[in-house]
XYZ file of N, CA and C in Angstrom:
855
model
N 10.123 -7.664 -29.240
C 8.722 -7.335 -29.180
C 8.574 -5.802 -29.342
N 7.435 -5.517 -30.009
C 7.175 -4.020 -30.445
C 6.948 -3.151 -29.069
N 7.066 -1.817 -29.234
C 6.898 -0.857 -28.290
C 5.444 -0.702 -28.192
N 4.867 -0.495 -26.905
C 3.556 -0.270 -26.594
C 3.096 1.025 -27.452
N 1.877 0.981 -28.055
C 1.551 1.930 -28.993
C 1.618 3.432 -28.380
N 2.345 4.326 -29.133
C 2.410 5.680 -28.536
C 1.416 6.660 -29.392
N 0.108 6.459 -29.057
C -0.815 7.305 -29.799
C -1.492 8.225 -28.855
N -2.269 9.138 -29.269
C -3.166 9.997 -28.568
C -3.979 9.271 -27.660
N -4.578 8.137 -28.227
C -5.514 7.331 -27.452
C -4.704 6.720 -26.274
N -3.597 6.149 -26.482
C -2.912 5.479 -25.424
C -2.431 6.494 -24.479
N -2.000 7.709 -24.911
C -1.768 8.721 -23.943
C -2.880 9.004 -22.999
N -3.952 9.075 -23.381
C -5.166 9.433 -22.683
C -5.459 8.145 -21.777
N -5.151 6.988 -22.260
C -5.438 5.763 -21.435
C -4.444 5.912 -20.315
N -3.139 6.295 -20.555
C -2.204 6.287 -19.582
C -2.432 7.221 -18.354
N -2.967 8.484 -18.778
C -3.407 9.491 -17.857
C -4.634 9.116 -17.268
N -5.464 8.299 -17.799
C -6.690 8.023 -17.048
C -6.607 6.694 -16.485
N -5.400 5.973 -16.419
C -5.205 4.606 -15.999
C -5.688 4.456 -14.448
N -5.685 5.570 -13.693
C -5.905 5.504 -12.475
C -7.576 5.664 -12.158
N -8.244 5.960 -13.235
C -9.681 6.185 -12.892
C -10.382 4.809 -13.244
N -11.548 4.818 -12.639
C -12.325 3.634 -12.759
C -12.958 3.603 -14.225
N -13.054 2.308 -14.775
C -13.666 2.191 -16.242
C -14.714 1.164 -16.097
N -15.037 0.570 -17.304
C -16.317 -0.236 -17.345
C -16.009 -1.396 -16.266
N -17.154 -1.677 -15.609
C -16.954 -2.824 -14.742
C -17.242 -4.116 -15.441
N -16.281 -5.150 -15.260
C -16.306 -6.483 -15.638
C -16.845 -7.447 -14.652
N -17.984 -8.229 -14.939
C -18.353 -9.063 -13.957
C -17.621 -10.341 -13.912
N -16.768 -10.585 -12.845
C -16.120 -12.035 -12.889
C -16.222 -12.456 -11.517
N -16.745 -13.595 -11.211
C -16.942 -14.247 -9.956
C -15.643 -14.124 -9.189
N -15.535 -13.372 -8.085
C -14.597 -13.269 -7.224
C -13.436 -12.344 -7.773
N -13.927 -11.253 -8.429
C -13.043 -10.223 -8.979
C -12.215 -9.540 -7.942
N -11.132 -8.902 -8.209
C -10.365 -8.121 -7.377
C -11.155 -7.021 -6.743
N -11.012 -7.015 -5.362
C -11.799 -6.200 -4.613
C -10.826 -5.479 -3.607
N -11.197 -4.333 -3.222
C -10.339 -3.521 -2.270
C -10.737 -4.262 -0.689
N -9.714 -4.504 -0.076
C -9.786 -4.815 1.315
C -10.047 -3.747 2.152
N -10.891 -4.046 3.307
C -11.280 -2.829 3.999
C -10.053 -2.128 4.633
N -8.959 -2.750 5.018
C -7.795 -2.138 5.549
C -7.237 -1.325 4.611
N -7.073 -1.661 3.220
C -6.607 -0.834 2.253
C -7.380 0.413 1.904
N -8.632 0.266 1.952
C -9.671 1.411 1.696
C -9.347 2.486 2.774
N -9.353 2.034 4.054
C -9.257 2.881 5.111
C -7.917 3.498 5.101
N -6.804 2.931 4.820
C -5.557 3.389 4.690
C -5.299 4.575 3.646
N -5.973 4.371 2.578
C -6.022 5.442 1.529
C -6.823 6.618 1.881
N -8.044 6.387 2.538
C -8.831 7.624 2.939
C -8.065 8.446 4.005
N -7.254 7.798 4.975
C -6.643 8.425 5.759
C -5.320 9.289 5.282
N -4.645 8.667 4.134
C -3.402 9.074 3.824
C -3.570 9.305 2.124
N -4.148 10.507 1.639
C -4.328 10.621 0.152
C -3.068 11.169 -0.522
N -1.895 11.673 0.153
C -0.972 12.444 -0.473
C 0.006 11.362 -1.205
N -0.084 11.394 -2.467
C 0.874 10.409 -3.246
C 2.349 10.511 -2.906
N 2.763 11.768 -2.776
C 4.168 12.093 -2.678
C 4.733 11.340 -1.393
N 3.961 11.164 -0.432
C 4.421 10.484 0.749
C 4.810 9.095 0.511
N 4.405 8.462 -0.543
C 4.719 7.069 -0.722
C 5.726 6.921 -2.067
N 6.138 7.997 -2.674
C 6.959 7.920 -3.799
C 8.351 7.402 -3.320
N 8.867 6.343 -4.184
C 10.119 5.757 -3.988
C 11.186 6.356 -4.913
N 12.250 6.784 -4.639
C 13.331 7.393 -5.507
C 13.828 6.302 -6.311
N 13.698 6.355 -7.756
C 14.285 5.493 -8.728
C 15.722 5.828 -8.976
N 16.545 4.991 -8.524
C 18.062 5.143 -8.791
C 18.522 4.688 -10.202
N 19.371 5.314 -10.748
C 19.959 4.843 -11.970
C 19.508 5.661 -13.305
N 19.691 5.052 -14.431
C 19.492 5.949 -15.677
C 18.050 6.009 -15.907
N 17.599 7.196 -16.460
C 16.272 7.472 -16.775
C 15.692 6.534 -17.829
N 14.502 5.982 -17.609
C 13.822 5.095 -18.645
C 12.922 6.063 -19.571
N 13.221 5.915 -20.723
C 12.239 6.780 -21.700
C 11.312 5.955 -22.333
N 10.422 6.617 -23.091
C 9.305 5.758 -23.844
C 9.877 4.958 -24.911
N 11.137 5.182 -25.478
C 11.730 4.246 -26.329
C 12.561 3.233 -25.885
N 12.796 3.033 -24.519
C 13.652 2.179 -24.005
C 13.273 0.600 -23.933
N 12.059 0.374 -24.197
C 11.565 -0.955 -24.157
C 11.983 -1.626 -22.823
N 11.801 -0.990 -21.731
C 12.380 -1.481 -20.335
C 11.679 -2.724 -19.973
N 12.498 -3.494 -19.354
C 12.032 -4.662 -18.608
C 11.536 -4.232 -17.183
N 10.618 -5.005 -16.488
C 10.222 -4.723 -15.130
C 10.289 -5.946 -14.401
N 11.036 -5.773 -13.310
C 11.514 -6.936 -12.417
C 11.060 -6.672 -11.006
N 9.920 -7.271 -10.572
C 9.380 -6.780 -9.171
C 9.308 -8.098 -8.282
N 9.603 -7.876 -7.050
C 9.387 -8.935 -5.917
C 8.834 -8.222 -4.810
N 7.661 -8.642 -4.491
C 6.768 -8.166 -3.281
C 6.329 -9.327 -2.550
N 6.994 -9.775 -1.568
C 6.703 -11.043 -0.882
C 5.239 -10.992 -0.178
N 4.742 -9.844 0.150
C 3.632 -9.828 0.924
C 2.739 -8.483 0.414
N 1.932 -8.600 -0.638
C 1.086 -7.458 -1.070
C 0.908 -7.368 -2.450
N -0.045 -6.394 -2.781
C -0.428 -6.369 -4.213
C 0.560 -5.580 -5.127
N 0.567 -5.807 -6.419
C 1.554 -5.106 -7.323
C 0.585 -4.712 -8.504
N 0.931 -3.513 -9.005
C 0.296 -2.786 -10.147
C 1.277 -2.289 -10.973
N 1.221 -2.496 -12.249
C 2.199 -1.862 -13.285
C 1.221 -1.212 -14.334
N 1.604 0.080 -14.571
C 0.762 0.869 -15.608
C 1.889 1.446 -16.658
N 1.625 1.145 -17.860
C 2.658 1.732 -18.956
C 1.895 2.845 -19.538
N 2.619 4.040 -19.528
C 2.142 5.259 -20.076
C 3.311 5.919 -20.736
N 3.183 6.009 -22.103
C 4.266 6.668 -22.889
C 4.493 8.030 -22.853
N 3.474 8.719 -22.220
C 3.648 10.238 -22.044
C 4.472 10.535 -20.767
N 4.814 9.504 -19.948
C 5.634 9.767 -18.726
C 7.015 10.126 -19.274
N 7.798 11.015 -18.592
C 9.154 11.238 -18.797
C 10.133 10.418 -18.174
N 9.699 9.702 -17.090
C 10.431 8.817 -16.311
C 9.604 7.806 -15.520
N 10.199 6.630 -14.940
C 9.467 5.791 -14.276
C 9.263 6.338 -12.795
N 8.142 5.783 -12.323
C 7.941 6.124 -10.836
C 7.414 5.047 -10.088
N 7.600 4.948 -8.793
C 7.247 3.801 -8.002
C 6.654 4.308 -6.672
N 5.586 3.921 -6.307
C 4.752 4.231 -5.072
C 4.748 2.939 -4.209
N 4.971 3.055 -2.992
C 4.908 2.047 -1.948
C 4.101 2.505 -0.943
N 2.894 1.827 -0.651
C 2.030 1.989 0.485
C 1.986 0.876 1.410
N 2.341 1.131 2.789
C 2.089 0.078 3.688
C 0.613 -0.189 3.949
N 0.155 -1.319 4.324
C -1.192 -1.742 4.646
C -1.340 -2.229 5.940
N -1.503 -1.421 7.014
C -1.718 -1.859 8.430
C -2.867 -2.656 8.588
N -3.013 -3.609 9.501
C -4.282 -4.527 9.753
C -5.380 -3.607 9.982
N -5.195 -2.428 10.691
C -6.358 -1.492 10.888
C -5.933 -0.214 10.131
N -6.482 -0.210 8.838
C -6.143 0.897 7.935
C -6.396 2.257 8.389
N -7.424 2.388 9.459
C -7.818 3.672 10.105
C -6.800 4.178 11.030
N -5.887 3.443 11.353
C -4.969 3.727 12.517
C -3.738 4.611 11.991
N -3.933 5.854 12.136
C -2.975 6.851 11.459
C -1.508 6.722 11.970
N -1.472 6.529 13.336
C -0.194 6.277 13.858
C 0.565 5.055 13.349
N -0.267 3.946 13.201
C 0.385 2.710 12.678
C 0.796 2.877 11.236
N -0.025 3.553 10.512
C 0.323 3.738 9.179
C 1.399 4.620 8.919
N 1.755 5.643 9.795
C 2.895 6.436 9.753
C 4.156 5.671 10.312
N 3.921 4.832 11.325
C 5.103 3.999 11.729
C 5.524 3.135 10.556
N 4.663 2.475 9.916
C 4.914 1.524 8.846
C 5.649 2.263 7.724
N 5.155 3.404 7.421
C 5.665 4.221 6.371
C 7.154 4.542 6.624
N 7.436 4.788 7.808
C 8.835 5.268 8.172
C 9.639 3.972 8.151
N 9.046 2.719 8.349
C 9.802 1.500 8.515
C 10.061 0.931 7.048
N 9.377 1.365 6.066
C 9.566 0.865 4.736
C 11.070 0.895 4.233
N 11.417 -0.148 3.577
C 12.792 -0.225 2.964
C 12.581 -0.720 1.518
N 11.855 0.112 0.713
C 11.594 -0.476 -0.708
C 12.616 0.154 -1.528
N 13.198 -0.694 -2.357
C 14.336 -0.219 -3.367
C 13.765 -0.299 -4.788
N 14.173 0.806 -5.606
C 13.819 0.899 -6.969
C 15.047 1.379 -7.791
N 15.457 0.569 -8.682
C 16.688 0.806 -9.380
C 16.681 0.501 -10.900
N 17.022 1.480 -11.718
C 17.116 1.265 -13.169
C 18.480 1.006 -13.476
N 18.715 -0.058 -14.469
C 20.083 -0.267 -14.830
C 19.907 -0.818 -16.316
N 21.083 -0.924 -16.884
C 20.970 -1.337 -18.328
C 21.793 -2.727 -18.369
N 21.113 -3.809 -18.827
C 21.724 -5.145 -18.933
C 22.409 -5.186 -20.350
N 22.599 -6.272 -20.745
C 23.233 -6.494 -22.246
C 22.321 -6.142 -23.332
N 20.985 -5.987 -22.969
C 20.075 -5.804 -24.100
C 19.221 -4.457 -23.894
N 18.836 -4.045 -22.736
C 17.734 -3.015 -22.416
C 17.837 -2.482 -20.983
N 17.087 -1.448 -20.797
C 17.022 -0.909 -19.544
C 16.096 -1.862 -18.625
N 16.416 -1.903 -17.449
C 15.594 -2.790 -16.483
C 15.233 -2.084 -15.233
N 14.009 -2.074 -14.795
C 13.618 -1.420 -13.645
C 13.269 -2.521 -12.629
N 14.087 -2.576 -11.550
C 14.083 -3.543 -10.394
C 13.495 -2.999 -9.191
N 12.445 -3.612 -8.691
C 11.883 -3.121 -7.564
C 11.795 -4.237 -6.537
N 12.088 -3.973 -5.326
C 12.138 -4.911 -4.176
C 11.446 -4.233 -2.963
N 10.444 -4.934 -2.416
C 9.813 -4.380 -1.190
C 10.261 -5.145 0.025
N 10.391 -4.299 1.169
C 10.734 -4.860 2.336
C 10.533 -3.745 3.480
N 10.604 -4.280 4.651
C 10.750 -3.403 5.912
C 12.065 -3.430 6.516
N 12.499 -2.359 7.236
C 13.814 -2.414 7.833
C 13.862 -3.566 8.828
N 12.637 -3.830 9.556
C 12.643 -4.926 10.519
C 12.059 -6.186 9.687
N 12.873 -7.073 9.685
C 12.456 -8.414 8.907
C 11.243 -9.132 9.538
N 10.995 -8.902 10.804
C 9.814 -9.464 11.483
C 8.568 -8.792 11.223
N 8.685 -7.582 10.527
C 7.293 -6.858 10.325
C 6.543 -7.603 9.392
N 5.142 -7.711 9.611
C 4.469 -8.668 8.561
C 3.169 -7.876 7.921
N 3.213 -6.517 8.089
C 2.187 -5.835 7.279
C 2.426 -5.766 5.900
N 1.445 -5.902 5.193
C 1.527 -5.931 3.723
C 2.151 -4.539 2.926
N 2.507 -4.532 1.772
C 3.019 -3.375 1.083
C 2.266 -3.389 -0.266
N 1.801 -2.429 -0.761
C 1.176 -2.273 -2.029
C 2.105 -1.504 -2.933
N 2.534 -1.952 -4.035
C 3.516 -1.486 -5.024
C 2.766 -1.066 -6.204
N 3.007 0.242 -6.633
C 2.369 0.635 -8.011
C 3.599 1.167 -8.723
N 3.734 0.687 -9.983
C 4.829 1.098 -10.855
C 4.246 1.701 -12.072
N 4.743 3.019 -12.381
C 4.412 3.652 -13.526
C 5.550 3.669 -14.481
N 5.477 3.328 -15.667
C 6.713 3.340 -16.533
C 6.353 3.742 -18.007
N 7.125 4.489 -18.603
C 6.857 4.876 -20.047
C 6.942 3.985 -21.162
N 7.618 2.944 -20.872
C 7.730 1.792 -21.945
C 7.860 0.434 -21.211
N 7.572 -0.679 -22.002
C 7.612 -1.896 -21.520
C 8.052 -2.906 -22.456
N 9.236 -3.786 -22.127
C 9.806 -4.715 -23.041
C 9.524 -6.082 -22.354
N 8.930 -6.229 -21.277
C 9.006 -7.465 -20.677
C 8.602 -7.312 -19.004
N 7.917 -8.378 -18.471
C 7.546 -8.199 -17.120
C 7.873 -9.395 -16.302
N 8.550 -9.274 -15.183
C 8.674 -10.459 -14.299
C 8.235 -9.993 -12.894
N 7.147 -10.759 -12.336
C 6.679 -10.382 -11.016
C 6.512 -11.628 -10.151
N 7.078 -11.407 -8.969
C 6.719 -12.441 -7.817
C 6.095 -11.881 -6.704
N 5.014 -12.234 -6.186
C 4.376 -11.712 -5.043
C 3.496 -12.692 -4.366
N 3.015 -12.313 -3.136
C 2.180 -13.189 -2.477
C 1.138 -12.360 -1.609
N -0.003 -13.010 -1.292
C -0.941 -12.029 -0.451
C -1.354 -10.823 -0.921
N -1.714 -10.789 -2.277
C -2.163 -9.572 -2.955
C -2.274 -9.805 -4.534
N -3.125 -9.157 -5.089
C -3.342 -9.346 -6.524
C -2.376 -8.497 -7.314
N -2.321 -8.893 -8.615
C -1.349 -8.222 -9.517
C -2.224 -7.800 -10.674
N -2.007 -6.405 -11.141
C -2.759 -5.878 -12.266
C -1.736 -5.263 -13.166
N -1.882 -5.544 -14.465
C -0.947 -5.165 -15.502
C -1.782 -4.366 -16.510
N -1.478 -3.112 -16.784
C -2.079 -2.305 -17.768
C -1.065 -1.728 -18.787
N -1.292 -2.147 -20.027
C -0.584 -1.753 -21.117
C 0.753 -2.404 -21.409
N 1.067 -3.412 -20.723
C 2.439 -4.011 -20.730
C 2.549 -4.861 -22.089
N 3.863 -5.123 -22.381
C 4.093 -5.833 -23.623
C 5.388 -6.600 -23.316
N 5.853 -7.491 -24.375
C 6.947 -8.321 -24.167
C 6.759 -9.506 -23.456
N 7.768 -10.185 -22.957
C 7.635 -11.511 -22.307
C 6.876 -11.176 -20.911
N 5.958 -11.939 -20.565
C 5.212 -11.654 -19.238
C 5.270 -12.812 -18.342
N 5.786 -12.711 -17.140
C 5.914 -13.872 -16.283
C 5.470 -13.329 -14.978
N 4.455 -13.863 -14.455
C 3.865 -13.520 -13.071
C 3.508 -14.849 -12.280
N 4.128 -14.851 -11.046
C 3.800 -15.877 -10.177
C 3.318 -15.355 -8.852
N 2.158 -15.668 -8.498
C 1.508 -15.034 -7.234
C 1.174 -16.184 -6.229
N 1.861 -16.021 -5.085
C 1.579 -16.996 -3.933
C 2.698 -18.112 -3.794
N 2.761 -18.600 -2.672
C 3.680 -19.631 -2.293
C 2.944 -20.909 -1.826
N 2.927 -21.875 -2.680
C 2.075 -23.019 -2.259
C 2.359 -23.642 -0.897
N 1.286 -23.730 -0.120
C 1.351 -24.260 1.268
C 1.942 -23.274 2.274
N 2.136 -22.100 1.869
C 2.759 -21.013 2.699
C 2.009 -19.754 2.752
N 1.970 -18.963 1.581
C 1.283 -17.757 1.602
C 0.340 -17.770 0.300
N -0.904 -17.457 0.476
C -1.681 -17.300 -0.716
C -1.446 -16.375 -1.744
N -1.764 -16.618 -3.067
C -1.567 -15.608 -4.027
C -2.755 -14.767 -4.144
N -2.982 -14.203 -5.319
C -4.010 -13.221 -5.437
C -4.487 -13.277 -6.955
N -5.485 -12.536 -7.235
C -6.036 -12.480 -8.670
C -5.004 -11.754 -9.532
N -5.006 -11.989 -10.797
C -4.114 -11.523 -11.858
C -4.943 -10.880 -12.991
N -4.783 -9.679 -13.308
C -5.412 -9.124 -14.474
C -4.354 -8.533 -15.360
N -4.592 -8.741 -16.716
C -3.640 -8.303 -17.777
C -4.691 -7.754 -18.699
N -4.507 -6.156 -18.956
C -5.175 -5.510 -19.948
C -4.199 -4.709 -20.703
N -4.294 -5.017 -22.078
C -3.254 -4.382 -22.872
C -3.720 -4.146 -24.376
N -3.314 -3.038 -24.864
C -3.687 -2.805 -26.416
C -2.645 -3.399 -27.225
N -1.417 -3.719 -26.824
C -0.455 -4.341 -27.454
C -0.637 -5.744 -27.656
N -0.696 -6.359 -28.884
C -0.770 -7.857 -28.980
C 0.083 -8.685 -28.329
N -0.357 -9.583 -27.598
C 0.381 -10.614 -26.837
C 0.761 -11.763 -27.698
N 2.071 -12.081 -27.726
C 2.621 -13.075 -28.572
C 3.334 -14.130 -27.687
N 3.472 -13.817 -26.502
C 4.326 -14.706 -25.634
C 5.871 -14.607 -25.811
N 6.545 -15.320 -24.998
C 6.142 -16.130 -23.904
C 5.260 -15.558 -22.916
N 4.255 -16.313 -22.353
C 3.422 -15.766 -21.161
C 3.199 -16.789 -20.294
N 3.435 -16.440 -19.003
C 3.113 -17.316 -17.849
C 2.523 -16.545 -16.681
N 1.218 -16.810 -16.552
C 0.491 -16.256 -15.327
C 0.099 -17.384 -14.388
N 0.511 -17.436 -13.225
C 0.163 -18.441 -12.262
C -0.044 -17.961 -10.846
N -1.053 -18.363 -10.204
C -1.572 -18.067 -8.940
C -2.074 -19.235 -8.135
N -1.792 -19.228 -6.803
C -2.167 -20.397 -6.083
C -3.588 -20.145 -5.608
N -4.069 -18.888 -5.600
C -5.406 -18.644 -5.246
C -5.869 -17.381 -5.937
N -6.818 -17.348 -6.813
C -7.359 -16.078 -7.210
C -7.632 -16.244 -8.846
N -8.518 -15.409 -9.352
C -9.036 -15.335 -10.694
C -7.891 -14.866 -11.587
N -7.940 -15.306 -12.826
C -7.069 -14.618 -13.761
C -7.940 -14.151 -15.022
N -7.781 -12.856 -15.292
C -8.463 -12.231 -16.322
C -7.494 -11.602 -17.294
N -7.788 -12.084 -18.618
C -6.814 -11.411 -19.744
C -7.752 -10.749 -20.698
N -7.319 -9.471 -21.033
C -8.087 -8.941 -22.171
C -7.033 -8.214 -23.132
N -7.100 -8.638 -24.448
C -5.994 -8.431 -25.282
C -6.626 -8.210 -26.626
N -5.874 -7.612 -27.710
C -6.324 -7.554 -28.963
C -6.449 -8.805 -29.753
N -7.259 -8.884 -30.738
C -7.510 -10.176 -31.494
C -6.430 -10.504 -32.292
N -5.382 -9.665 -32.450
C -4.207 -10.091 -33.198
C -3.069 -10.794 -32.345
N -3.442 -10.962 -31.109
C -2.475 -11.736 -30.242
C -2.345 -13.253 -30.610
N -1.410 -13.856 -30.346
C -1.050 -15.222 -30.709
C -0.325 -15.940 -29.680
N -0.381 -17.299 -29.895
C 0.419 -18.197 -28.959
C -0.074 -19.563 -28.871
N 0.585 -20.485 -28.374
C 0.181 -21.733 -28.055
C -0.286 -21.756 -26.493
N -1.644 -21.875 -26.263
C -2.046 -21.769 -25.052
C -2.381 -22.989 -24.333
N -2.078 -22.720 -23.029
C -2.428 -23.949 -22.025
C -3.133 -23.104 -20.901
N -4.423 -23.338 -20.702
C -5.079 -22.574 -19.680
C -5.923 -23.582 -18.827
N -5.646 -23.383 -17.435
C -6.386 -24.283 -16.543
C -6.532 -23.786 -15.180
N -7.453 -24.435 -14.535
C -7.889 -24.254 -13.064
C -8.136 -25.506 -12.345
N -7.604 -25.605 -11.079
C -7.873 -26.733 -10.442
C -9.295 -26.725 -9.718
N -9.706 -25.539 -9.256
C -10.951 -25.433 -8.617
C -11.602 -24.016 -9.287
N -12.405 -24.287 -10.272
C -12.935 -23.155 -10.861
C -13.402 -23.369 -12.264
N -13.478 -22.521 -13.181
C -14.010 -22.780 -14.637
C -13.104 -21.888 -15.557
N -13.130 -22.235 -16.868
C -12.245 -21.539 -17.802
C -13.186 -21.087 -18.844
N -13.052 -19.775 -19.146
C -13.864 -19.136 -20.166
C -12.852 -18.638 -21.217
N -12.981 -18.971 -22.578
C -12.301 -18.349 -23.697
C -13.200 -17.745 -24.476
N -13.033 -16.474 -24.743
C -13.739 -15.567 -25.667
C -12.952 -15.160 -26.691
N -12.772 -15.871 -27.727
C -11.754 -15.611 -28.675
C -12.363 -15.147 -30.070
N -13.358 -14.469 -30.004
C -14.038 -13.826 -31.367
C -12.887 -13.008 -32.022
N -12.807 -13.330 -33.319
C -11.848 -12.436 -34.152
C -10.496 -13.245 -34.210
N -10.201 -14.263 -33.466
C -8.960 -14.854 -33.521
C -9.118 -16.243 -34.389
N -7.986 -16.550 -34.988
C -7.925 -17.940 -35.727
C -7.609 -18.931 -34.729
N -8.411 -19.964 -34.494
C -8.027 -21.041 -33.421
C -7.907 -22.362 -34.221
N -6.799 -23.143 -33.749
C -6.460 -24.478 -34.277
C -5.969 -25.356 -33.202
N -6.215 -26.629 -33.448
C -5.780 -27.655 -32.518
C -6.468 -27.466 -31.052
N -7.542 -27.114 -30.848
C -8.087 -26.647 -29.671
C -8.787 -27.914 -29.044
N -8.637 -27.950 -27.608
C -9.327 -29.035 -26.842
C -9.848 -28.163 -25.536
N -11.145 -28.473 -25.389
C -11.923 -27.604 -24.324
C -12.570 -28.544 -23.298
N -12.522 -28.107 -21.998
C -13.219 -28.656 -20.967
C -13.467 -27.637 -19.863
N -14.284 -27.904 -18.876
C -14.646 -27.062 -18.027
C -13.516 -26.250 -17.272
N -12.534 -26.923 -17.032
C -11.470 -26.532 -16.314
C -10.118 -26.472 -17.045
N -10.045 -26.577 -18.269
C -8.893 -26.538 -19.181
C -9.114 -26.317 -20.629
N -8.297 -25.516 -21.162
C -8.377 -25.194 -22.672
C -7.072 -25.204 -23.256
N -6.839 -25.847 -24.225
C -5.476 -25.712 -25.031
C -5.692 -25.518 -26.458
N -4.815 -24.752 -27.061
C -5.087 -24.496 -28.497
C -4.123 -23.498 -28.984
N -4.010 -23.334 -30.226
C -3.128 -22.324 -30.888
C -3.894 -21.182 -31.497
N -3.461 -20.068 -31.051
C -4.185 -18.776 -31.353
C -3.313 -18.097 -32.369
N -4.028 -17.828 -33.589
C -3.420 -17.033 -34.735
C -1.982 -17.680 -35.034
N -1.914 -18.837 -35.179
C -0.643 -19.529 -35.575
C 0.459 -19.238 -34.827
N 0.355 -18.910 -33.432
C 1.357 -18.525 -32.533
C 2.349 -19.701 -32.256
N 3.620 -19.378 -31.901
C 4.597 -20.346 -31.616
C 5.056 -20.316 -30.302
N 4.777 -19.378 -29.423
C 5.480 -19.157 -28.154
C 4.412 -19.831 -27.194
N 4.849 -20.342 -26.229
C 3.994 -21.061 -25.206
C 3.414 -19.934 -24.302
N 2.063 -20.016 -23.937
C 1.473 -19.183 -23.126
C 0.604 -19.950 -22.007
N 1.233 -19.914 -20.819
C 0.443 -20.852 -19.933
C -0.190 -19.761 -18.847
N -1.438 -20.188 -18.475
C -2.261 -19.533 -17.630
C -2.898 -20.456 -16.618
N -2.608 -20.234 -15.303
C -3.016 -21.418 -14.476
C -3.375 -20.762 -13.018
N -4.448 -21.251 -12.474
C -4.781 -20.981 -11.149
C -5.267 -22.185 -10.360
N -4.851 -22.216 -9.220
C -5.251 -23.571 -8.420
C -6.428 -23.314 -7.760
N -7.082 -22.084 -7.539
C -8.299 -21.948 -6.952
C -8.846 -20.550 -7.467
N -9.724 -20.711 -8.587
C -10.362 -19.457 -9.154
C -10.753 -19.799 -10.468
N -11.198 -18.752 -11.179
C -11.757 -18.773 -12.522
C -10.547 -18.169 -13.599
N -10.704 -18.583 -14.628
C -9.835 -17.892 -15.715
C -10.661 -17.484 -16.965
N -10.453 -16.251 -17.315
C -11.191 -15.771 -18.530
C -10.161 -15.111 -19.541
N -10.192 -15.479 -20.674
C -9.221 -14.919 -21.720
C -10.202 -14.242 -22.762
N -9.999 -12.993 -23.193
C -10.778 -12.349 -24.113
C -10.089 -11.573 -25.176
N -10.428 -11.723 -26.571
C -9.932 -11.082 -27.506
C -11.015 -9.946 -27.788
N -10.489 -8.707 -27.968
C -11.501 -7.547 -28.198
C -10.727 -6.602 -28.989
N -11.478 -5.657 -29.718
C -10.948 -4.807 -30.650
C -10.297 -3.446 -29.825
N -10.873 -3.193 -28.702
C -10.328 -2.100 -27.902
C -10.252 -2.571 -26.325
N -9.177 -3.361 -26.099
C -8.928 -3.812 -24.832
C -9.138 -2.974 -23.677
N -8.489 -1.744 -23.793
C -8.650 -0.843 -22.675
C -9.971 -0.397 -22.180
N -10.866 -0.402 -23.128
C -12.299 -0.138 -22.828
C -12.926 -1.121 -22.014
N -12.329 -2.243 -21.881
C -12.851 -3.353 -20.975
C -12.199 -3.576 -19.719
N -11.361 -2.543 -19.371
C -10.513 -2.528 -18.077
C -11.407 -2.660 -16.912
N -11.118 -3.743 -16.146
C -12.011 -3.936 -14.935
C -11.722 -2.732 -13.931
N -12.775 -2.534 -13.102
C -12.583 -1.836 -11.967
C -11.567 -2.315 -10.989
N -10.424 -1.479 -10.726
C -9.441 -1.920 -9.961
C -9.617 -1.751 -8.485
N -9.091 -2.797 -7.791
C -9.142 -2.663 -6.293
C -8.055 -1.966 -5.670
N -7.048 -1.444 -6.504
C -6.010 -0.696 -5.912
C -6.063 0.748 -5.990
N -5.219 1.606 -5.332
C -5.259 2.901 -5.257
C -4.803 3.555 -6.657
N -5.329 4.619 -7.101
C -4.885 5.244 -8.362
C -3.364 5.559 -8.225
């Protein structure tokens, strides 16, 4: 897969990725929980949440893979080619976000690991979230900043997933059926998506905004909700459409692209400038 575009515009996007952009109206879109908002207002210092990334430095030319597991909490991945190295922030989310003592206790109890290593093909950034006490049940919010992206694999629950500027194979699974709810998933990228792509959540909306040159064999579905396909500018073939399901081939693509939520809406959009349509995020900058 190609490297995320390294242009002045993309550099600006990366630096501004934490800012709010044009609001996209989507029924049940990602929203900041009260305890998350309160926690951020009490603890604005980013350095307090920075996790040391062990291993080789990841450069903008590395086409690094991202491998994240967060059993309980939201995940955000931002690709910014202007970065010199990868960075990881981990924020505990106490039930009462305004409780400074509890927030500090949880911060000291964090056991989040971030490791960069080289496999047979490329650099990989591996992030795992946990507390020292396995009985601790407060959520953890992970934010990963990385200068390049050659693929993403994320497993999480009880929190949403936001992907900005990613490329390569994308595989996200949010929630554990019958155990822990998933969250909404948003993918916004200027890099054409050609698959393989797998986005699945047990509960939450899925919103994809990508260039009109993207391609793939799409299977899009929801068990409780509706599917919206806004594919202006793309060549569509072999399509079948229903309120809760859409299948078809986009731009003669050959890789399977599966998008599925069990409870929520799905919207897939092709636009000329995807980053301009970036939704307002419910996560901290």
